[in-house]
PDB file of C-alpha atoms in Angstrom:
ATOM      1  CA  MET U   1      97.951  23.133 195.918  1.00  0.00           C
ATOM      2  CA  SER U   2      95.291  25.329 194.493  1.00  0.00           C
ATOM      3  CA  ARG U   3      96.383  28.139 196.776  1.00  0.00           C
ATOM      4  CA  ARG U   4      99.883  27.757 195.435  1.00  0.00           C
ATOM      5  CA  GLU U   5      98.621  27.859 191.872  1.00  0.00           C
ATOM      6  CA  SER U   6      96.529  30.930 192.526  1.00  0.00           C
ATOM      7  CA  ARG U   7      99.473  32.658 194.109  1.00  0.00           C
ATOM      8  CA  GLY U   8     101.662  31.725 191.166  1.00  0.00           C
ATOM      9  CA  SER U   9      99.056  32.962 188.635  1.00  0.00           C
ATOM     10  CA  ARG U  10      98.759  36.235 190.601  1.00  0.00           C
ATOM     11  CA  GLY U  11     102.498  36.706 190.421  1.00  0.00           C
ATOM     12  CA  VAL U  12     102.412  36.063 186.785  1.00  0.00           C
ATOM     13  CA  ASN U  13      99.583  38.509 186.338  1.00  0.00           C
ATOM     14  CA  ARG U  14     101.462  41.096 188.302  1.00  0.00           C
ATOM     15  CA  GLU U  15     104.546  40.599 186.184  1.00  0.00           C
ATOM     16  CA  LEU U  16     102.502  40.734 183.030  1.00  0.00           C
ATOM     17  CA  GLU U  17     100.823  43.924 184.317  1.00  0.00           C
ATOM     18  CA  ASP U  18     104.190  45.373 185.199  1.00  0.00           C
ATOM     19  CA  MET U  19     105.515  44.444 181.777  1.00  0.00           C
ATOM     20  CA  ARG U  20     102.470  45.987 180.138  1.00  0.00           C
ATOM     21  CA  ARG U  21     102.893  49.119 182.092  1.00  0.00           C
ATOM     22  CA  GLN U  22     106.495  49.301 181.360  1.00  0.00           C
ATOM     23  CA  MET U  23     105.827  48.718 177.634  1.00  0.00           C
ATOM     24  CA  GLU U  24     103.112  51.413 177.701  1.00  0.00           C
ATOM     25  CA  ALA U  25     105.494  53.736 179.311  1.00  0.00           C
ATOM     26  CA  GLU U  26     108.189  52.960 176.840  1.00  0.00           C
ATOM     27  CA  MET U  27     105.676  53.313 174.028  1.00  0.00           C
ATOM     28  CA  LYS U  28     104.636  56.736 175.313  1.00  0.00           C
ATOM     29  CA  GLU U  29     108.232  57.707 175.694  1.00  0.00           C
ATOM     30  CA  MET U  30     108.951  56.529 172.182  1.00  0.00           C
ATOM     31  CA  GLU U  31     105.908  58.327 170.772  1.00  0.00           C
ATOM     32  CA  GLU U  32     106.997  61.460 172.594  1.00  0.00           C
ATOM     33  CA  LYS U  33     110.478  61.186 171.139  1.00  0.00           C
ATOM     34  CA  MET U  34     109.047  60.517 167.719  1.00  0.00           C
ATOM     35  CA  ARG U  35     106.669  63.515 168.053  1.00  0.00           C
ATOM     36  CA  THR U  36     109.583  65.683 169.261  1.00  0.00           C
ATOM     37  CA  ALA U  37     111.778  64.446 166.352  1.00  0.00           C
ATOM     38  CA  ALA U  38     108.889  64.958 163.858  1.00  0.00           C
ATOM     39  CA  LYS U  39     108.328  68.497 165.212  1.00  0.00           C
ATOM     40  CA  ILE U  40     112.069  69.248 164.932  1.00  0.00           C
ATOM     41  CA  MET U  41     112.118  67.744 161.378  1.00  0.00           C
ATOM     42  CA  VAL U  42     108.995  69.726 160.469  1.00  0.00           C
ATOM     43  CA  LEU U  43     110.543  72.891 161.830  1.00  0.00           C
ATOM     44  CA  LYS U  44     113.814  72.279 159.955  1.00  0.00           C
ATOM     45  CA  GLU U  45     111.927  71.422 156.800  1.00  0.00           C
ATOM     46  CA  ARG U  46     109.878  74.532 157.292  1.00  0.00           C
ATOM     47  CA  ASP U  47     112.893  76.649 157.662  1.00  0.00           C
ATOM     48  CA  ILE U  48     114.437  75.087 154.581  1.00  0.00           C
ATOM     49  CA  TRP U  49     111.163  75.597 152.661  1.00  0.00           C
ATOM     50  CA  GLN U  50     110.981  79.153 153.909  1.00  0.00           C
ATOM     51  CA  GLN U  51     114.570  79.769 152.783  1.00  0.00           C
ATOM     52  CA  ASP U  52     113.842  78.103 149.371  1.00  0.00           C
ATOM     53  CA  ARG U  53     110.727  80.197 149.201  1.00  0.00           C
ATOM     54  CA  GLU U  54     112.590  83.404 149.858  1.00  0.00           C
ATOM     55  CA  GLN U  55     115.331  82.410 147.389  1.00  0.00           C
ATOM     56  CA  LEU U  56     112.627  81.581 144.784  1.00  0.00           C
ATOM     57  CA  LEU U  57     110.886  84.900 145.474  1.00  0.00           C
ATOM     58  CA  GLU U  58     114.214  86.693 145.096  1.00  0.00           C
ATOM     59  CA  GLU U  59     114.937  84.853 141.942  1.00  0.00           C
ATOM     60  CA  ASN U  60     111.396  85.606 140.713  1.00  0.00           C
ATOM     61  CA  ARG U  61     111.967  89.338 141.446  1.00  0.00           C
ATOM     62  CA  SER U  62     115.338  89.147 139.648  1.00  0.00           C
ATOM     63  CA  LEU U  63     113.560  87.462 136.699  1.00  0.00           C
ATOM     64  CA  GLN U  64     110.803  90.091 136.751  1.00  0.00           C
ATOM     65  CA  LYS U  65     113.500  92.765 136.713  1.00  0.00           C
ATOM     66  CA  GLN U  66     115.374  91.076 133.892  1.00  0.00           C
ATOM     67  CA  LEU U  67     112.034  90.667 132.011  1.00  0.00           C
ATOM     68  CA  SER U  68     111.357  94.377 132.479  1.00  0.00           C
ATOM     69  CA  ILE U  69     114.853  95.260 131.246  1.00  0.00           C
ATOM     70  CA  MET U  70     114.327  92.936 128.215  1.00  0.00           C
ATOM     71  CA  LYS U  71     110.956  94.519 127.517  1.00  0.00           C
ATOM     72  CA  GLU U  72     112.635  97.932 127.745  1.00  0.00           C
ATOM     73  CA  ASP U  73     115.428  96.772 125.328  1.00  0.00           C
ATOM     74  CA  ASN U  74     112.800  95.291 123.095  1.00  0.00           C
ATOM     75  CA  ARG U  75     110.978  98.609 123.010  1.00  0.00           C
ATOM     76  CA  ASN U  76     114.262 100.381 122.351  1.00  0.00           C
ATOM     77  CA  LEU U  77     114.976  98.015 119.525  1.00  0.00           C
ATOM     78  CA  GLN U  78     111.507  98.487 118.143  1.00  0.00           C
ATOM     79  CA  THR U  79     112.095 102.293 118.348  1.00  0.00           C
ATOM     80  CA  ASP U  80     115.493 101.869 116.677  1.00  0.00           C
ATOM     81  CA  LEU U  81     113.903  99.636 113.991  1.00  0.00           C
ATOM     82  CA  GLN U  82     111.209 102.210 113.433  1.00  0.00           C
ATOM     83  CA  LYS U  83     113.819 105.006 113.162  1.00  0.00           C
ATOM     84  CA  ALA U  84     115.786 102.849 110.698  1.00  0.00           C
ATOM     85  CA  ASN U  85     112.632 102.251 108.644  1.00  0.00           C
ATOM     86  CA  GLU U  86     111.911 105.988 108.702  1.00  0.00           C
ATOM     87  CA  GLU U  87     115.521 106.752 107.656  1.00  0.00           C
ATOM     88  CA  ARG U  88     115.179 104.170 104.893  1.00  0.00           C
ATOM     89  CA  GLU U  89     111.917 105.759 103.719  1.00  0.00           C
ATOM     90  CA  GLN U  90     113.609 109.112 103.831  1.00  0.00           C
ATOM     91  CA  GLN U  91     116.508 107.744 101.769  1.00  0.00           C
ATOM     92  CA  GLU U  92     114.054 106.212  99.319  1.00  0.00           C
ATOM     93  CA  GLU U  93     112.286 109.547  99.086  1.00  0.00           C
ATOM     94  CA  LYS U  94     115.654 111.190  98.408  1.00  0.00           C
ATOM     95  CA  ILE U  95     116.421 108.685  95.718  1.00  0.00           C
ATOM     96  CA  ILE U  96     112.948 109.271  94.174  1.00  0.00           C
ATOM     97  CA  SER U  97     113.648 113.043  94.384  1.00  0.00           C
ATOM     98  CA  LEU U  98     117.067 112.525  92.745  1.00  0.00           C
ATOM     99  CA  HIS U  99     115.310 110.489  90.025  1.00  0.00           C
ATOM    100  CA  LYS U 100     112.842 113.318  89.504  1.00  0.00           C
ATOM    101  CA  ARG U 101     115.678 115.880  89.335  1.00  0.00           C
ATOM    102  CA  LEU U 102     117.609 113.690  86.931  1.00  0.00           C
ATOM    103  CA  LEU U 103     114.461 113.395  84.731  1.00  0.00           C
ATOM    104  CA  THR U 104     114.001 117.173  84.950  1.00  0.00           C
ATOM    105  CA  LEU U 105     117.711 117.723  84.055  1.00  0.00           C
ATOM    106  CA  GLU U 106     117.364 115.239  81.161  1.00  0.00           C
ATOM    107  CA  LYS U 107     114.306 117.174  79.895  1.00  0.00           C
ATOM    108  CA  ILE U 108     116.165 120.535  80.286  1.00  0.00           C
ATOM    109  CA  TYR U 109     119.174 118.998  78.451  1.00  0.00           C
ATOM    110  CA  SER U 110     116.950 117.570  75.720  1.00  0.00           C
ATOM    111  CA  THR U 111     115.241 120.997  75.378  1.00  0.00           C
ATOM    112  CA  ALA U 112     118.648 122.764  75.281  1.00  0.00           C
ATOM    113  CA  LEU U 113     120.022 120.217  72.832  1.00  0.00           C
ATOM    114  CA  PHE U 114     116.939 120.686  70.661  1.00  0.00           C
ATOM    115  CA  THR U 115     117.367 124.507  71.015  1.00  0.00           C
ATOM    116  CA  CYS U 116     121.048 124.203  70.228  1.00  0.00           C
ATOM    117  CA  SER U 117     120.298 122.026  67.167  1.00  0.00           C
ATOM    118  CA  GLY U 118     117.644 124.623  66.097  1.00  0.00           C
ATOM    119  CA  LEU U 119     120.033 127.453  66.574  1.00  0.00           C
ATOM    120  CA  LYS U 120     122.717 125.495  64.754  1.00  0.00           C
ATOM    121  CA  ARG U 121     120.365 124.920  61.886  1.00  0.00           C
ATOM    122  CA  GLU U 122     119.312 128.619  61.889  1.00  0.00           C
ATOM    123  CA  CYS U 123     123.009 129.613  61.873  1.00  0.00           C
ATOM    124  CA  GLU U 124     123.620 127.250  58.976  1.00  0.00           C
ATOM    125  CA  VAL U 125     120.573 128.609  57.076  1.00  0.00           C
ATOM    126  CA  ALA U 126     121.679 132.196  57.828  1.00  0.00           C
ATOM    127  CA  GLU U 127     125.262 131.429  56.737  1.00  0.00           C
ATOM    128  CA  GLU U 128     123.966 129.812  53.526  1.00  0.00           C
ATOM    129  CA  GLU U 129     121.761 132.741  52.851  1.00  0.00           C
ATOM    130  CA  LYS U 130     124.636 135.095  53.584  1.00  0.00           C
ATOM    131  CA  MET U 131     126.872 133.058  51.321  1.00  0.00           C
ATOM    132  CA  ARG U 132     124.269 133.234  48.590  1.00  0.00           C
ATOM    133  CA  GLU U 133     123.779 136.906  48.993  1.00  0.00           C
ATOM    134  CA  GLN U 134     127.487 137.532  48.978  1.00  0.00           C
ATOM    135  CA  LEU U 135     127.895 135.255  45.968  1.00  0.00           C
ATOM    136  CA  ILE U 136     125.028 137.042  44.205  1.00  0.00           C
ATOM    137  CA  ILE U 137     126.527 140.438  45.079  1.00  0.00           C
ATOM    138  CA  SER U 138     129.929 139.310  44.000  1.00  0.00           C
ATOM    139  CA  LEU U 139     128.457 138.013  40.722  1.00  0.00           C
ATOM    140  CA  GLN U 140     126.509 141.176  40.208  1.00  0.00           C
ATOM    141  CA  GLN U 141     129.599 143.227  40.886  1.00  0.00           C
ATOM    142  CA  SER U 142     131.740 141.065  38.591  1.00  0.00           C
ATOM    143  CA  LEU U 143     129.020 141.251  35.867  1.00  0.00           C
ATOM    144  CA  SER U 144     128.695 145.043  36.404  1.00  0.00           C
ATOM    145  CA  ALA U 145     132.522 145.392  36.251  1.00  0.00           C
ATOM    146  CA  ARG U 146     132.581 143.259  33.129  1.00  0.00           C
ATOM    147  CA  GLN U 147     129.809 145.283  31.515  1.00  0.00           C
ATOM    148  CA  GLN U 148     131.648 148.466  32.377  1.00  0.00           C
ATOM    149  CA  GLY U 149     134.848 146.988  31.050  1.00  0.00           C
ATOM    150  CA  SER U 150     133.057 145.949  27.856  1.00  0.00           C
ATOM    151  CA  GLU U 151     131.610 149.454  27.536  1.00  0.00           C
ATOM    152  CA  ARG U 152     135.091 150.951  28.109  1.00  0.00           C
ATOM    153  CA  VAL U 153     136.560 148.481  25.599  1.00  0.00           C
ATOM    154  CA  ARG U 154     133.802 149.265  23.124  1.00  0.00           C
ATOM    155  CA  GLY U 155     134.315 152.990  23.589  1.00  0.00           C
ATOM    156  CA  LEU U 156     138.114 152.621  23.302  1.00  0.00           C
ATOM    157  CA  TYR U 157     137.589 150.599  20.198  1.00  0.00           C
ATOM    158  CA  LEU U 158     135.392 153.239  18.676  1.00  0.00           C
ATOM    159  CA  GLN U 159     137.802 155.926  19.645  1.00  0.00           C
ATOM    160  CA  CYS U 160     140.640 153.803  18.117  1.00  0.00           C
ATOM    161  CA  GLU U 161     138.661 153.634  14.909  1.00  0.00           C
ATOM    162  CA  LYS U 162     138.158 157.372  14.890  1.00  0.00           C
ATOM    163  CA  SER U 163     141.640 158.409  15.967  1.00  0.00           C
ATOM    164  CA  SER U 164     145.198 157.151  15.260  1.00  0.00           C
ATOM    165  CA  GLY U 165     148.881 157.410  16.321  1.00  0.00           C
ATOM    166  CA  PHE U 166     149.536 158.737  19.875  1.00  0.00           C
ATOM    167  CA  GLU U 167     145.896 158.696  20.890  1.00  0.00           C
ATOM    168  CA  THR U 168     145.487 155.010  20.017  1.00  0.00           C
ATOM    169  CA  VAL U 169     148.527 154.019  22.256  1.00  0.00           C
ATOM    170  CA  GLU U 170     147.223 156.167  25.093  1.00  0.00           C
ATOM    171  CA  ASP U 171     143.775 154.606  24.873  1.00  0.00           C
ATOM    172  CA  GLU U 172     145.407 151.135  24.743  1.00  0.00           C
ATOM    173  CA  TRP U 173     147.341 151.928  27.812  1.00  0.00           C
ATOM    174  CA  ARG U 174     144.278 153.102  29.664  1.00  0.00           C
ATOM    175  CA  ARG U 175     142.402 149.976  28.656  1.00  0.00           C
ATOM    176  CA  LYS U 176     145.168 147.745  30.014  1.00  0.00           C
ATOM    177  CA  ASP U 177     145.307 149.744  33.246  1.00  0.00           C
ATOM    178  CA  THR U 178     141.544 149.455  33.549  1.00  0.00           C
ATOM    179  CA  LYS U 179     141.760 145.644  33.096  1.00  0.00           C
ATOM    180  CA  ARG U 180     144.523 145.426  35.700  1.00  0.00           C
ATOM    181  CA  VAL U 181     142.383 147.362  38.189  1.00  0.00           C
ATOM    182  CA  GLU U 182     139.377 145.131  37.420  1.00  0.00           C
ATOM    183  CA  LEU U 183     141.592 142.034  37.870  1.00  0.00           C
ATOM    184  CA  LYS U 184     142.687 143.256  41.205  1.00  0.00           C
ATOM    185  CA  LYS U 185     139.081 143.861  42.225  1.00  0.00           C
ATOM    186  CA  GLY U 186     138.161 140.304  41.136  1.00  0.00           C
ATOM    187  CA  GLN U 187     141.073 138.852  43.110  1.00  0.00           C
ATOM    188  CA  ALA U 188     139.949 140.859  46.147  1.00  0.00           C
ATOM    189  CA  HIS U 189     136.400 139.535  45.847  1.00  0.00           C
ATOM    190  CA  THR U 190     137.783 135.947  45.472  1.00  0.00           C
ATOM    191  CA  ARG U 191     139.861 136.341  48.602  1.00  0.00           C
ATOM    192  CA  ALA U 192     136.921 137.807  50.525  1.00  0.00           C
ATOM    193  CA  HIS U 193     134.808 134.843  49.392  1.00  0.00           C
ATOM    194  CA  VAL U 194     137.529 132.400  50.534  1.00  0.00           C
ATOM    195  CA  ASP U 195     137.822 134.145  53.879  1.00  0.00           C
ATOM    196  CA  THR U 196     134.044 133.923  54.301  1.00  0.00           C
ATOM    197  CA  LEU U 197     134.103 130.223  53.538  1.00  0.00           C
ATOM    198  CA  ALA U 198     136.851 129.778  56.056  1.00  0.00           C
ATOM    199  CA  GLU U 199     134.962 131.642  58.749  1.00  0.00           C
ATOM    200  CA  LEU U 200     131.882 129.553  58.037  1.00  0.00           C
ATOM    201  CA  THR U 201     133.923 126.337  58.321  1.00  0.00           C
ATOM    202  CA  GLU U 202     135.437 127.488  61.588  1.00  0.00           C
ATOM    203  CA  THR U 203     131.977 128.328  62.983  1.00  0.00           C
ATOM    204  CA  GLN U 204     130.588 124.949  61.990  1.00  0.00           C
ATOM    205  CA  SER U 205     133.604 123.269  63.653  1.00  0.00           C
ATOM    206  CA  ALA U 206     133.022 125.307  66.860  1.00  0.00           C
ATOM    207  CA  LEU U 207     129.313 124.365  66.849  1.00  0.00           C
ATOM    208  CA  LYS U 208     130.204 120.672  66.433  1.00  0.00           C
ATOM    209  CA  GLN U 209     132.776 120.878  69.198  1.00  0.00           C
ATOM    210  CA  ASN U 210     130.161 122.498  71.482  1.00  0.00           C
ATOM    211  CA  GLN U 211     127.714 119.797  70.683  1.00  0.00           C
ATOM    212  CA  LEU U 212     130.330 117.144  71.531  1.00  0.00           C
ATOM    213  CA  SER U 213     131.136 118.949  74.782  1.00  0.00           C
ATOM    214  CA  CYS U 214     127.427 118.958  75.680  1.00  0.00           C
ATOM    215  CA  VAL U 215     127.139 115.213  74.959  1.00  0.00           C
ATOM    216  CA  ALA U 216     130.242 114.540  77.066  1.00  0.00           C
ATOM    217  CA  VAL U 217     128.923 116.599  79.948  1.00  0.00           C
ATOM    218  CA  GLU U 218     125.587 114.743  79.748  1.00  0.00           C
ATOM    219  CA  GLU U 219     127.310 111.343  79.718  1.00  0.00           C
ATOM    220  CA  LYS U 220     129.547 112.351  82.685  1.00  0.00           C
ATOM    221  CA  LEU U 221     126.504 113.662  84.625  1.00  0.00           C
ATOM    222  CA  GLN U 222     124.540 110.464  84.032  1.00  0.00           C
ATOM    223  CA  THR U 223     127.535 108.340  85.089  1.00  0.00           C
ATOM    224  CA  LEU U 224     128.130 110.285  88.265  1.00  0.00           C
ATOM    225  CA  LEU U 225     124.420 110.029  89.183  1.00  0.00           C
ATOM    226  CA  ALA U 226     124.364 106.376  88.481  1.00  0.00           C
ATOM    227  CA  GLU U 227     127.453 105.737  90.542  1.00  0.00           C
ATOM    228  CA  LYS U 228     126.184 107.812  93.455  1.00  0.00           C
ATOM    229  CA  GLU U 229     122.805 106.088  93.396  1.00  0.00           C
ATOM    230  CA  GLU U 230     124.424 102.634  93.255  1.00  0.00           C
ATOM    231  CA  ARG U 231     126.821 103.495  96.113  1.00  0.00           C
ATOM    232  CA  PHE U 232     123.880 104.835  98.179  1.00  0.00           C
ATOM    233  CA  ARG U 233     121.871 101.717  97.567  1.00  0.00           C
ATOM    234  CA  LYS U 234     124.782  99.464  98.669  1.00  0.00           C
ATOM    235  CA  GLU U 235     125.306 101.528 101.769  1.00  0.00           C
ATOM    236  CA  LEU U 236     121.613 101.434 102.652  1.00  0.00           C
ATOM    237  CA  SER U 237     121.369  97.678 102.069  1.00  0.00           C
ATOM    238  CA  GLY U 238     124.466  96.947 104.096  1.00  0.00           C
ATOM    239  CA  THR U 239     123.141  99.077 107.047  1.00  0.00           C
ATOM    240  CA  GLU U 240     119.766  97.474 106.951  1.00  0.00           C
ATOM    241  CA  GLN U 241     121.306  93.905 106.833  1.00  0.00           C
ATOM    242  CA  ARG U 242     123.688  94.684 109.782  1.00  0.00           C
ATOM    243  CA  PHE U 243     120.820  96.120 111.873  1.00  0.00           C
ATOM    244  CA  ARG U 244     118.630  93.082 111.164  1.00  0.00           C
ATOM    245  CA  GLN U 245     121.475  90.698 112.139  1.00  0.00           C
ATOM    246  CA  GLN U 246     122.070  92.634 115.284  1.00  0.00           C
ATOM    247  CA  LEU U 247     118.440  92.640 116.164  1.00  0.00           C
ATOM    248  CA  SER U 248     118.187  88.936 115.475  1.00  0.00           C
ATOM    249  CA  LYS U 249     121.137  88.089 117.712  1.00  0.00           C
ATOM    250  CA  GLN U 250     119.775  90.153 120.559  1.00  0.00           C
ATOM    251  CA  GLY U 251     116.413  88.538 120.230  1.00  0.00           C
ATOM    252  CA  ARG U 252     117.910  85.046 120.283  1.00  0.00           C
ATOM    253  CA  ARG U 253     120.048  85.921 123.295  1.00  0.00           C
ATOM    254  CA  PHE U 254     117.069  87.329 125.177  1.00  0.00           C
ATOM    255  CA  LYS U 255     115.018  84.220 124.449  1.00  0.00           C
ATOM    256  CA  LYS U 256     117.741  81.972 125.563  1.00  0.00           C
ATOM    257  CA  GLU U 257     118.271  83.759 128.804  1.00  0.00           C
ATOM    258  CA  LEU U 258     114.540  83.875 129.383  1.00  0.00           C
ATOM    259  CA  SER U 259     114.287  80.093 128.661  1.00  0.00           C
ATOM    260  CA  GLU U 260     117.164  79.327 131.038  1.00  0.00           C
ATOM    261  CA  LYS U 261     115.658  81.396 133.827  1.00  0.00           C
ATOM    262  CA  THR U 262     112.276  79.837 133.261  1.00  0.00           C
ATOM    263  CA  GLY U 263     113.778  76.342 133.415  1.00  0.00           C
ATOM    264  CA  GLU U 264     115.630  77.089 136.631  1.00  0.00           C
ATOM    265  CA  LYS U 265     112.446  78.533 138.165  1.00  0.00           C
ATOM    266  CA  LYS U 266     110.483  75.440 137.174  1.00  0.00           C
ATOM    267  CA  GLU U 267     113.195  73.079 138.726  1.00  0.00           C
ATOM    268  CA  ASN U 268     113.169  75.192 141.909  1.00  0.00           C
ATOM    269  CA  ASP U 269     109.274  75.138 142.047  1.00  0.00           C
ATOM    270  CA  SER U 270     109.245  71.281 141.578  1.00  0.00           C
ATOM    271  CA  SER U 271     112.009  70.865 144.231  1.00  0.00           C
ATOM    272  CA  CYS U 272     110.038  73.067 146.639  1.00  0.00           C
ATOM    273  CA  GLU U 273     106.878  71.028 146.069  1.00  0.00           C
ATOM    274  CA  HIS U 274     108.704  67.801 146.564  1.00  0.00           C
ATOM    275  CA  ASN U 275     110.094  69.031 149.836  1.00  0.00           C
ATOM    276  CA  CYS U 276     106.741  70.231 151.073  1.00  0.00           C
ATOM    277  CA  LEU U 277     105.139  66.844 150.202  1.00  0.00           C
ATOM    278  CA  ARG U 278     107.907  65.074 152.085  1.00  0.00           C
ATOM    279  CA  VAL U 279     107.451  67.209 155.111  1.00  0.00           C
ATOM    280  CA  LEU U 280     103.738  66.636 155.100  1.00  0.00           C
ATOM    281  CA  LEU U 281     104.134  62.878 154.664  1.00  0.00           C
ATOM    282  CA  THR U 282     106.730  62.861 157.539  1.00  0.00           C
ATOM    283  CA  HIS U 283     104.372  64.854 159.802  1.00  0.00           C
ATOM    284  CA  ASN U 284     101.479  62.465 159.099  1.00  0.00           C
TER     285      ASN U 284
END
């Protein structure tokens, strides 16, 4: 009985040993398969990671290139902005120069106007003096003529008292003829005086017309300068505003593109890190 039990236990032990060996073999085979699968997965993940890495490096190089282009564009924009500022300064200097020239012209015009007023006053004074002299000369001539006429009349009167008949009529005729000649001379002096007054009035009118012309020219010059300055200021302000708007738009576009590229790079980096961690965890 005991022998039979020992034989049965030995058979069970053999079966258990065989099962253990079989299980160990299966375990080894499974471990080998798992190792092989893990190696294959690691190699695949490594290839994928390598591809992602190459892609990220390529994108990084592209971003670096775009960043270099953006920096170059920024430098060009800074150069253009500096040129625009220099041009604006030059235009401001031109405006200042025009203001100085305008002030100089105003001074010259004021001086010329003052000189013209002085010359006009001198002409008026000279004309007044001339008129006085002519009037004095005319009065002196008239007085002298009257004195001479009085002397002639007195002489004729005395001769008339001394003589009679034919001689008295002849003297009377001579006296009348002398009066007629003196009257003609007086009329001639009067006409000359009237002509002189007319010439003086015409001269004064011409001087006044010249003065009005000078004032009109000055007003026209000031209006033209003001319009030109205002038009130049508007053009300069519009150019500066358009340039600033263009610069602002380009800056916003560059920042947006750089932000988008940076976001994509961060997403790719996080995805790559996640894949690497997953591969390492799978390998372990």
